[in-house]
Amino acid sequence: MIVQACMLGYKHRIPVTVFLLFITIFAAIGMQRLQVDTSIDSLIPSEDPARQIYQKVMGEFGTDNKTIVYIKDKDLWTPEKLTRLEQLHLAIEKLDGVTRVDGLFSLHTVHGVDGKIISRPVLRAAPKTIEDALSAKQSALSNPLYIGNFFSNDGNVTAMIVSVEDNDDHNNFSRLIYQALQEQLNIQKSEFEYITQVGPPRINAELKQSLYEDFTILGPLSAVILVISILLFMRSWLSAIVPLVTSLITIIWTFGMLGWLGIPLNILSAMIPSLIIVIGSTEDTHLMAAFLRGLDENADKESSKYEALKYMARHIGLPLVLTVSTTALGFASNLFSNIGLIQHFSIAATFAMLANGIITVLVLPLMLFLFGSDKNTSLVKDKETSTLPNRLVRLFRHSQDHFPILTLVITAALCVFFIFHASKLYVTNDPLSYFQSDRPLIHDVKRIHEDLAGVKIFFITLESKQEKAFQHPKNIKKLSDIQNFLDKQGVYDRSISLADHLKFINREFRNIGTEGSLPETRKLVAQYLMFFHRSDLDSYVSHDYSRANIVVRHNVTDSHSLNKYIRELEEVMKTVTGPNMKSYIVSENLMVNHAAETLMIAQVKALVILLTLIFLIMSAMFTSFKGGFIALIPAIIPITLMFGIMGLLEIPLNPGTAMVAVIAIGIAIDGTIHLLARYNELCRRSSDYVGAVNIAVREEATPLIVSSLSLAFGFGVLIFSNFTIVAQFGALAAATMLFSIFANLLITPIIMARIRLVGLYQILAMSIDREVLDSSPLLQNMTDYQRRKAILISELHEFKKGALLVEQDTVGRDMYLILSGEVEVVRKDNGESRSLAILKPGQIFGEIGYIRETERTADVIATEDVSTLRFNYERMQKDLIFFPNIVAKLNFNISYVLGQRLADMVGNSKNK
Amino acid sequence: MMNLSLQQHQIALLILLAACLSVEESMASINSETSGVEIMEEVQKRHQQFPYIYEEQSMVMLDRQGDRDTRKARRFSRVEEDGSVKFLLLFDYPREVKGVALLANRDPDGQTSKYIYLPALGERLIESAGEGSNDSFLGTDFSVENLTGEMLSDHYYARRDDRDVDGIKYFVLDVYNEDDELEQQILRRHFIRQDNLYITLTHHFDKQGRITRIQSHHDLKAVDGDMWRANMILMEDKRQEHQSLIKISRRVFSHDYVPEEVFTAEWLYENYPYIETLEESDAVINEVESLEEVSDEMIEESI
């Protein structure tokens, strides 16, 4: 069926073309519905319990979704600069979508001076004189609630906090707000030393912009790399063009599907075109290599192209299905991720891999029919030339031949070394770290952190069962105690709570020193609170004063470290709050980071599941757990090295890097499948397993190295992504691909040469012989599995007409089952030859020597081309040691055959 | 962010003074030629006629989540024969803020002094100084000016086309700062009922000309001839999505209800003394709070 499917594009060219066109047009229409989602929300699992707490806290204490406009100038407090600042303030207030601007011209402050309480705006309007400007400066800087939030310690920096409408970012709301703000900033740019904005609109807009840039750069770059590498290694234009065509169609199908299903693009989606081009091309490369080999083998035939296609379908069809399945499986392992970002990427990538398989199967034969040559003019012919793959193979071969054990020991030592370093892996996932560190946005974030306070925020919420609990000084002191511990940790920039407000107003009303203290009584707290508008305290205390909130600003970029500090904080909070008060630490960033930690656990699970599935699939394919085991080796070694390198280079696990292992395994196993498939095909024809390994490696090395290098280059292209996590993913995946060459061509052959495998798919492919096998007396009364197992331990041997299969008077312990053709059993006595029997497909010979080590009683000669399965006694005993039922069945059937022969002989002698 | 600006009372008191000193028949006919300021003068003449006012008020503040705060206060205002004005806003509820007072005096020479009394801070009046006539006070969405009317001499009034809403005719006046005759920066827009010359709706604007707050007067009652008073005043803050409602449960225009001594520190200290107590135990607090909750409900129901 697979072979037929592979020939569809050739045999039914018009229907296939119509089908492809129809789906592609349908998908292209769907592409117009594509949406982009770069929200941080997509990084947080929807069912994360912290999310509900976070939403509750946000609902109660207000969102942190605000833009900071940062203005720096050493002459800020002059009438001229303040006039400009006022213009900016008014202009921003006027912008559509802006709901509020908090800054110098909207702030009020209170001073206790000489027994008076003076309440006034910091600046109602731009001052006319320098004295007024300096007075405003003094007023602003004397309010501790404003330092760090609105003003730097030296007063050279001020901030405006711009609140915008809650919007789901439809119609590019973020970008429009960001641009509108930036326009205003640009007007004033020349007036100040430095002016910038940082906030969700900018981050979102830059994420989208970067995503678009990635789309426009990475895909074409991957295509160029692909073409160059294929031309370099395959020396065939068609081999380079075919994957481009299949990739293009796959990209249209994939994004069309996303459009129709309403699945948005996200920052990980930026790499999908590259992945399609690169991963998809590997199958094309293998198919093209097989096609060219088919041309070689059928060079003398008239319809060599057709024969070559058949050859390609027969030899690569099943491996293609398997490799597409395992690659898709690698991506699909994240299908059920509870993180939207990962899940959406997984859906898109899995679909892309499957679609690419189908498209390749349909398009490639079609293109070969239209544009393919009748003769192989490519590298495949030049197997013995000194190309890179051949040189590499020769190098590996040297190690395999001369130091196999040493090679394995060194590899094992390397694995141990990298496993040790892999143990240092840690998770970190700061959304801002997705940007490259040299990006202006990141510089601006640092600048704000240095002069004011970090733009990152988390909330510490204390919850009491009692109303008005946080009008009670002892509870307010708890807030203060927690803040003292935050100060002691020394990693946060600023924390503000109700306690700070009360300390400040108490200080001003009492005219006491610079250090404020908390009001002593509940009544005084309540009376002070009258002087705050509710909106002043919205972020710090709930309406009924049963819940209070500490807003912490920081710039801790390493969320792994942040988690450590948070855990310390949680311990202290338990002690401070006591048993009657609940406490939470929430923020979007913390949830994102927590999600990354769960992601790591999920990836480990996915990895184990994937390895198990690959093991089971390969074990089933080879009807042997050894097959599954061998297939795992080239998968495990690269990811061990990859994790080790991550540990060594301190590359953290994040949504990008965490996925490398499962995706890379899914891809790296493709080469292994092709290699093992070819090896088994060769093993069926020869008992020289080492030779089979060498031939398989030599034949598969070029496509394997070409595809691995193409993959490495293709993944390497992602280094140019605007997103760090994509770049890290690309670099690690590229390294893993290179490691897989080493594992596939150096380590796997050493093991393969020592363990023999036979492919199930070959048995399946031998449908022509199934009837023969079913009717053979040797395999009677055996289950399918028992038959398969017995057959898999045999060897396939083909003989030309006239060949001597068994020679009389020689000793041999092989027994043969005829698959096709006829043989004649000839007994030579005293120089006379006597034909004893003509044996046909399904019948066996050599069974006496198999049962007992004795001289052969007759010659067996092929009267036409013969195909046989050879059963060796020792191997059968050894390999079937754990299958006594199969041995018993075989022995019984042989006894039956022998008994039948004996009965025939007795019958014949009676007749004579 | 802080709202301690008691200086607004200065303006309020001036208005009261002006109104009380001009208790003459002022219902001149208003026609299409009447200017904005003339209409405002008519409004003040008609509705601000008595020098002694005592009010019992309930304030309900509603935030964007729909949570409510309730306060009760008494307002005393008195215009003396020498032209000085005294004003006291005294809080009675919640229990923790009982005795908190805003006290303002305006001397005949125009000097205004304002004081805050916080019983929990000790027996002393804290002088309050500041700027900003339009700032909300004591956590409400109102400024003092919103409640008492504005100083005509400080403003310029531009009359707009009259409007008819639900069958009721309104004069429409845009209010600007007195020195802003170019009408560049609208402060407020008054909607004045033509039938009783009462301002029932005011839109407050920000510097960008956007409506930030809407003040509406309800439950209008004729208290003396042509003089009307609203028993309910609602202020909606459109940006903060807050609302503040003042309900006047009792209003008396009587000298006896505003004795001179209530405007003194001694009276406040005597009636709302500072008692240096240790913190109440949780049990006591809880008991009191549960009583207060019942009281809250009763107050809100009555409102």
Tab-separated table of C-alpha atoms in Angstrom, chain B residues 75-292:
chain	number	residue	atom	x	y	z
B	75	ARG	CA	-22.105	70.390	58.583
B	76	PHE	CA	-22.272	73.719	60.391
B	77	SER	CA	-21.923	77.016	58.581
B	78	ARG	CA	-22.449	80.484	59.884
B	79	VAL	CA	-22.036	83.972	58.528
B	80	GLU	CA	-21.437	86.479	61.286
B	81	GLU	CA	-22.619	90.021	61.302
B	82	ASP	CA	-19.076	91.326	60.829
B	83	GLY	CA	-18.868	89.358	57.622
B	84	SER	CA	-16.700	86.572	58.916
B	85	VAL	CA	-17.632	83.085	57.952
B	86	LYS	CA	-17.267	79.934	60.011
B	87	PHE	CA	-17.537	76.434	58.713
B	88	LEU	CA	-17.305	73.043	60.370
B	89	LEU	CA	-17.629	69.609	58.898
B	90	LEU	CA	-17.710	67.067	61.692
B	91	PHE	CA	-17.644	63.318	61.189
B	92	ASP	CA	-19.665	61.012	63.384
B	93	TYR	CA	-19.349	57.703	61.641
B	94	PRO	CA	-17.582	55.273	61.295
B	95	ARG	CA	-16.706	54.999	64.890
B	96	GLU	CA	-12.955	55.256	64.267
B	97	VAL	CA	-13.278	58.641	62.640
B	98	LYS	CA	-15.811	60.113	65.002
B	99	GLY	CA	-14.731	63.596	65.896
B	100	VAL	CA	-12.572	64.202	62.847
B	101	ALA	CA	-13.286	67.759	61.859
B	102	LEU	CA	-12.563	70.325	59.210
B	103	LEU	CA	-12.749	73.795	60.622
B	104	ALA	CA	-12.510	76.957	58.538
B	105	ASN	CA	-12.678	80.615	59.432
B	106	ARG	CA	-12.678	83.571	57.143
B	107	ASP	CA	-11.971	86.875	58.690
B	108	PRO	CA	-13.763	90.031	57.524
B	109	ASP	CA	-10.514	91.091	55.896
B	110	GLY	CA	-10.573	88.010	53.681
B	111	GLN	CA	-7.920	85.961	55.491
B	112	THR	CA	-8.910	82.355	55.665
B	113	SER	CA	-7.546	79.773	58.041
B	114	LYS	CA	-8.280	76.085	57.979
B	115	TYR	CA	-7.667	73.427	60.572
B	116	ILE	CA	-7.957	69.740	60.873
B	117	TYR	CA	-8.753	67.968	64.084
B	118	LEU	CA	-7.881	64.317	64.458
B	119	PRO	CA	-8.912	63.144	67.930
B	120	ALA	CA	-6.620	60.113	67.681
B	121	LEU	CA	-3.602	62.325	67.121
B	122	GLY	CA	-4.111	64.448	70.197
B	123	GLU	CA	-5.875	67.582	71.269
B	124	ARG	CA	-4.473	69.968	68.767
B	125	LEU	CA	-5.699	71.618	65.644
B	126	ILE	CA	-3.421	71.185	62.710
B	127	GLU	CA	-3.365	74.107	60.409
B	128	SER	CA	-3.912	73.102	56.856
B	129	ALA	CA	-2.538	75.026	53.935
B	130	GLY	CA	-2.419	74.208	50.315
B	131	GLU	CA	-3.398	74.847	46.765
B	132	GLY	CA	-6.003	73.492	44.490
B	133	SER	CA	-9.634	74.473	44.674
B	134	ASN	CA	-10.870	71.528	42.709
B	135	ASP	CA	-9.372	68.674	44.670
B	136	SER	CA	-11.610	66.111	46.222
B	137	PHE	CA	-11.723	66.044	49.983
B	138	LEU	CA	-11.533	63.330	52.607
B	139	GLY	CA	-11.594	60.483	50.174
B	140	THR	CA	-14.799	61.511	48.409
B	141	ASP	CA	-15.169	62.430	44.759
B	142	PHE	CA	-16.370	65.903	45.730
B	143	SER	CA	-14.424	69.039	46.173
B	144	VAL	CA	-15.780	71.626	48.558
B	145	GLU	CA	-16.436	73.868	45.601
B	146	ASN	CA	-18.614	71.162	44.064
B	147	LEU	CA	-20.872	71.242	47.096
B	148	THR	CA	-21.118	74.916	47.767
B	149	GLY	CA	-21.034	76.534	44.393
B	150	GLU	CA	-18.292	78.482	42.789
B	151	MET	CA	-16.932	81.958	43.306
B	152	LEU	CA	-18.453	83.952	40.471
B	153	SER	CA	-15.712	86.523	40.421
B	154	ASP	CA	-13.123	83.840	39.781
B	155	HIS	CA	-14.845	82.532	36.674
B	156	TYR	CA	-16.011	83.431	33.272
B	157	TYR	CA	-19.365	82.037	32.123
B	158	ALA	CA	-20.136	81.442	28.487
B	159	ARG	CA	-23.752	80.854	27.715
B	160	ARG	CA	-24.501	78.076	25.229
B	161	ASP	CA	-27.703	77.086	23.453
B	162	ASP	CA	-30.506	76.181	25.794
B	163	ARG	CA	-31.455	72.534	25.877
B	164	ASP	CA	-34.613	70.572	26.345
B	165	VAL	CA	-34.207	67.244	28.073
B	166	ASP	CA	-37.266	65.099	28.733
B	167	GLY	CA	-39.492	68.118	28.541
B	168	ILE	CA	-37.447	70.164	30.996
B	169	LYS	CA	-35.717	73.248	29.688
B	170	TYR	CA	-32.189	74.066	30.728
B	171	PHE	CA	-29.810	76.979	30.479
B	172	VAL	CA	-26.356	75.705	29.554
B	173	LEU	CA	-23.291	77.553	30.813
B	174	ASP	CA	-19.662	76.718	30.183
B	175	VAL	CA	-17.363	77.759	32.998
B	176	TYR	CA	-13.829	78.995	32.444
B	177	ASN	CA	-11.227	80.525	34.664
B	178	GLU	CA	-11.794	84.232	34.982
B	179	ASP	CA	-8.626	85.006	33.022
B	180	ASP	CA	-9.506	82.600	30.246
B	181	GLU	CA	-11.846	84.713	28.217
B	182	LEU	CA	-10.583	83.047	25.072
B	183	GLU	CA	-12.527	80.017	26.220
B	184	GLN	CA	-9.637	77.696	25.730
B	185	GLN	CA	-9.915	75.548	28.798
B	186	ILE	CA	-13.404	74.604	29.831
B	187	LEU	CA	-13.686	73.697	33.494
B	188	ARG	CA	-17.321	72.773	33.863
B	189	ARG	CA	-20.635	72.835	32.064
B	190	HIS	CA	-23.697	73.659	34.143
B	191	PHE	CA	-27.189	72.580	33.200
B	192	ILE	CA	-29.604	74.944	34.970
B	193	ARG	CA	-33.286	74.195	35.121
B	194	GLN	CA	-35.126	77.151	33.723
B	195	ASP	CA	-38.171	76.598	35.924
B	196	ASN	CA	-36.369	76.970	39.256
B	197	LEU	CA	-32.870	78.160	38.269
B	198	TYR	CA	-31.281	75.209	40.053
B	199	ILE	CA	-28.111	73.598	38.768
B	200	THR	CA	-29.102	69.962	38.501
B	201	LEU	CA	-26.251	68.685	36.367
B	202	THR	CA	-22.620	69.661	36.003
B	203	HIS	CA	-20.026	68.113	33.747
B	204	HIS	CA	-16.433	68.551	34.911
B	205	PHE	CA	-13.694	68.555	32.288
B	206	ASP	CA	-9.982	67.871	32.371
B	207	LYS	CA	-7.295	69.856	30.601
B	208	GLN	CA	-7.951	67.876	27.444
B	209	GLY	CA	-11.605	68.848	27.414
B	210	ARG	CA	-12.765	65.371	28.377
B	211	ILE	CA	-15.521	64.830	30.891
B	212	THR	CA	-13.948	63.444	34.039
B	213	ARG	CA	-16.752	63.760	36.551
B	214	ILE	CA	-20.495	64.218	36.423
B	215	GLN	CA	-22.278	65.857	39.293
B	216	SER	CA	-26.040	65.571	39.526
B	217	HIS	CA	-28.519	66.899	42.078
B	218	HIS	CA	-31.599	64.938	42.998
B	219	ASP	CA	-34.574	65.021	45.297
B	220	LEU	CA	-35.022	68.753	44.876
B	221	LYS	CA	-37.167	70.432	47.484
B	222	ALA	CA	-38.375	74.022	47.709
B	223	VAL	CA	-37.210	75.005	51.138
B	224	ASP	CA	-38.340	78.596	51.274
B	225	GLY	CA	-40.278	80.280	48.519
B	226	ASP	CA	-38.157	80.182	45.411
B	227	MET	CA	-35.175	78.755	47.212
B	228	TRP	CA	-34.502	75.125	46.425
B	229	ARG	CA	-32.174	72.591	47.854
B	230	ALA	CA	-31.177	69.125	46.656
B	231	ASN	CA	-31.296	66.416	49.267
B	232	MET	CA	-29.133	64.091	47.255
B	233	ILE	CA	-25.981	64.918	45.336
B	234	LEU	CA	-24.200	62.338	43.237
B	235	MET	CA	-20.706	62.675	41.832
B	236	GLU	CA	-19.480	60.120	39.317
B	237	ASP	CA	-15.788	59.954	38.559
B	238	LYS	CA	-15.649	58.597	35.025
B	239	ARG	CA	-11.952	57.771	35.079
B	240	GLN	CA	-11.726	56.093	38.411
B	241	GLU	CA	-15.221	54.685	38.042
B	242	HIS	CA	-16.000	55.877	41.530
B	243	GLN	CA	-19.212	57.403	42.781
B	244	SER	CA	-19.875	59.494	45.830
B	245	LEU	CA	-23.366	60.179	47.054
B	246	ILE	CA	-24.280	62.693	49.690
B	247	LYS	CA	-27.698	62.447	51.195
B	248	ILE	CA	-28.844	65.251	53.418
B	249	SER	CA	-31.095	63.665	55.930
B	250	ARG	CA	-31.748	66.823	57.878
B	251	ARG	CA	-31.292	70.494	57.128
B	252	VAL	CA	-32.056	73.358	59.423
B	253	PHE	CA	-31.674	77.052	58.665
B	254	SER	CA	-31.432	78.259	62.212
B	255	HIS	CA	-29.068	80.252	64.352
B	256	ASP	CA	-29.724	77.881	67.244
B	257	TYR	CA	-28.282	74.905	65.415
B	258	VAL	CA	-25.010	76.583	64.699
B	259	PRO	CA	-23.906	78.125	67.984
B	260	GLU	CA	-20.683	80.006	67.837
B	261	GLU	CA	-18.847	77.696	70.235
B	262	VAL	CA	-18.922	74.724	67.874
B	263	PHE	CA	-16.346	76.491	65.745
B	264	THR	CA	-13.781	76.437	68.523
B	265	ALA	CA	-11.015	73.997	69.349
B	266	GLU	CA	-12.222	73.825	72.944
B	267	TRP	CA	-15.627	72.619	71.893
B	268	LEU	CA	-14.027	69.922	69.767
B	269	TYR	CA	-11.621	68.842	72.539
B	270	GLU	CA	-14.418	68.724	75.037
B	271	ASN	CA	-16.821	66.778	72.916
B	272	TYR	CA	-14.311	64.621	71.089
B	273	PRO	CA	-11.403	64.278	73.439
B	274	TYR	CA	-8.173	62.463	72.802
B	275	ILE	CA	-7.969	59.420	75.000
B	276	GLU	CA	-4.618	57.753	75.034
B	277	THR	CA	-5.713	54.139	75.043
B	278	LEU	CA	-3.987	50.927	74.333
B	279	GLU	CA	-5.195	49.136	71.297
B	280	GLU	CA	-8.517	47.479	71.682
B	281	SER	CA	-8.476	43.745	71.864
B	282	ASP	CA	-9.529	41.835	68.798
B	283	ALA	CA	-12.605	40.601	70.600
B	284	VAL	CA	-13.761	44.123	71.327
B	285	ILE	CA	-12.990	45.203	67.792
B	286	ASN	CA	-14.948	42.321	66.352
B	287	GLU	CA	-17.905	43.030	68.573
B	288	VAL	CA	-17.933	46.663	67.643
B	289	GLU	CA	-17.509	45.851	63.972
B	290	SER	CA	-20.438	43.490	63.958
B	291	LEU	CA	-22.562	46.236	65.456
B	292	GLU	CA	-21.248	48.626	62.889
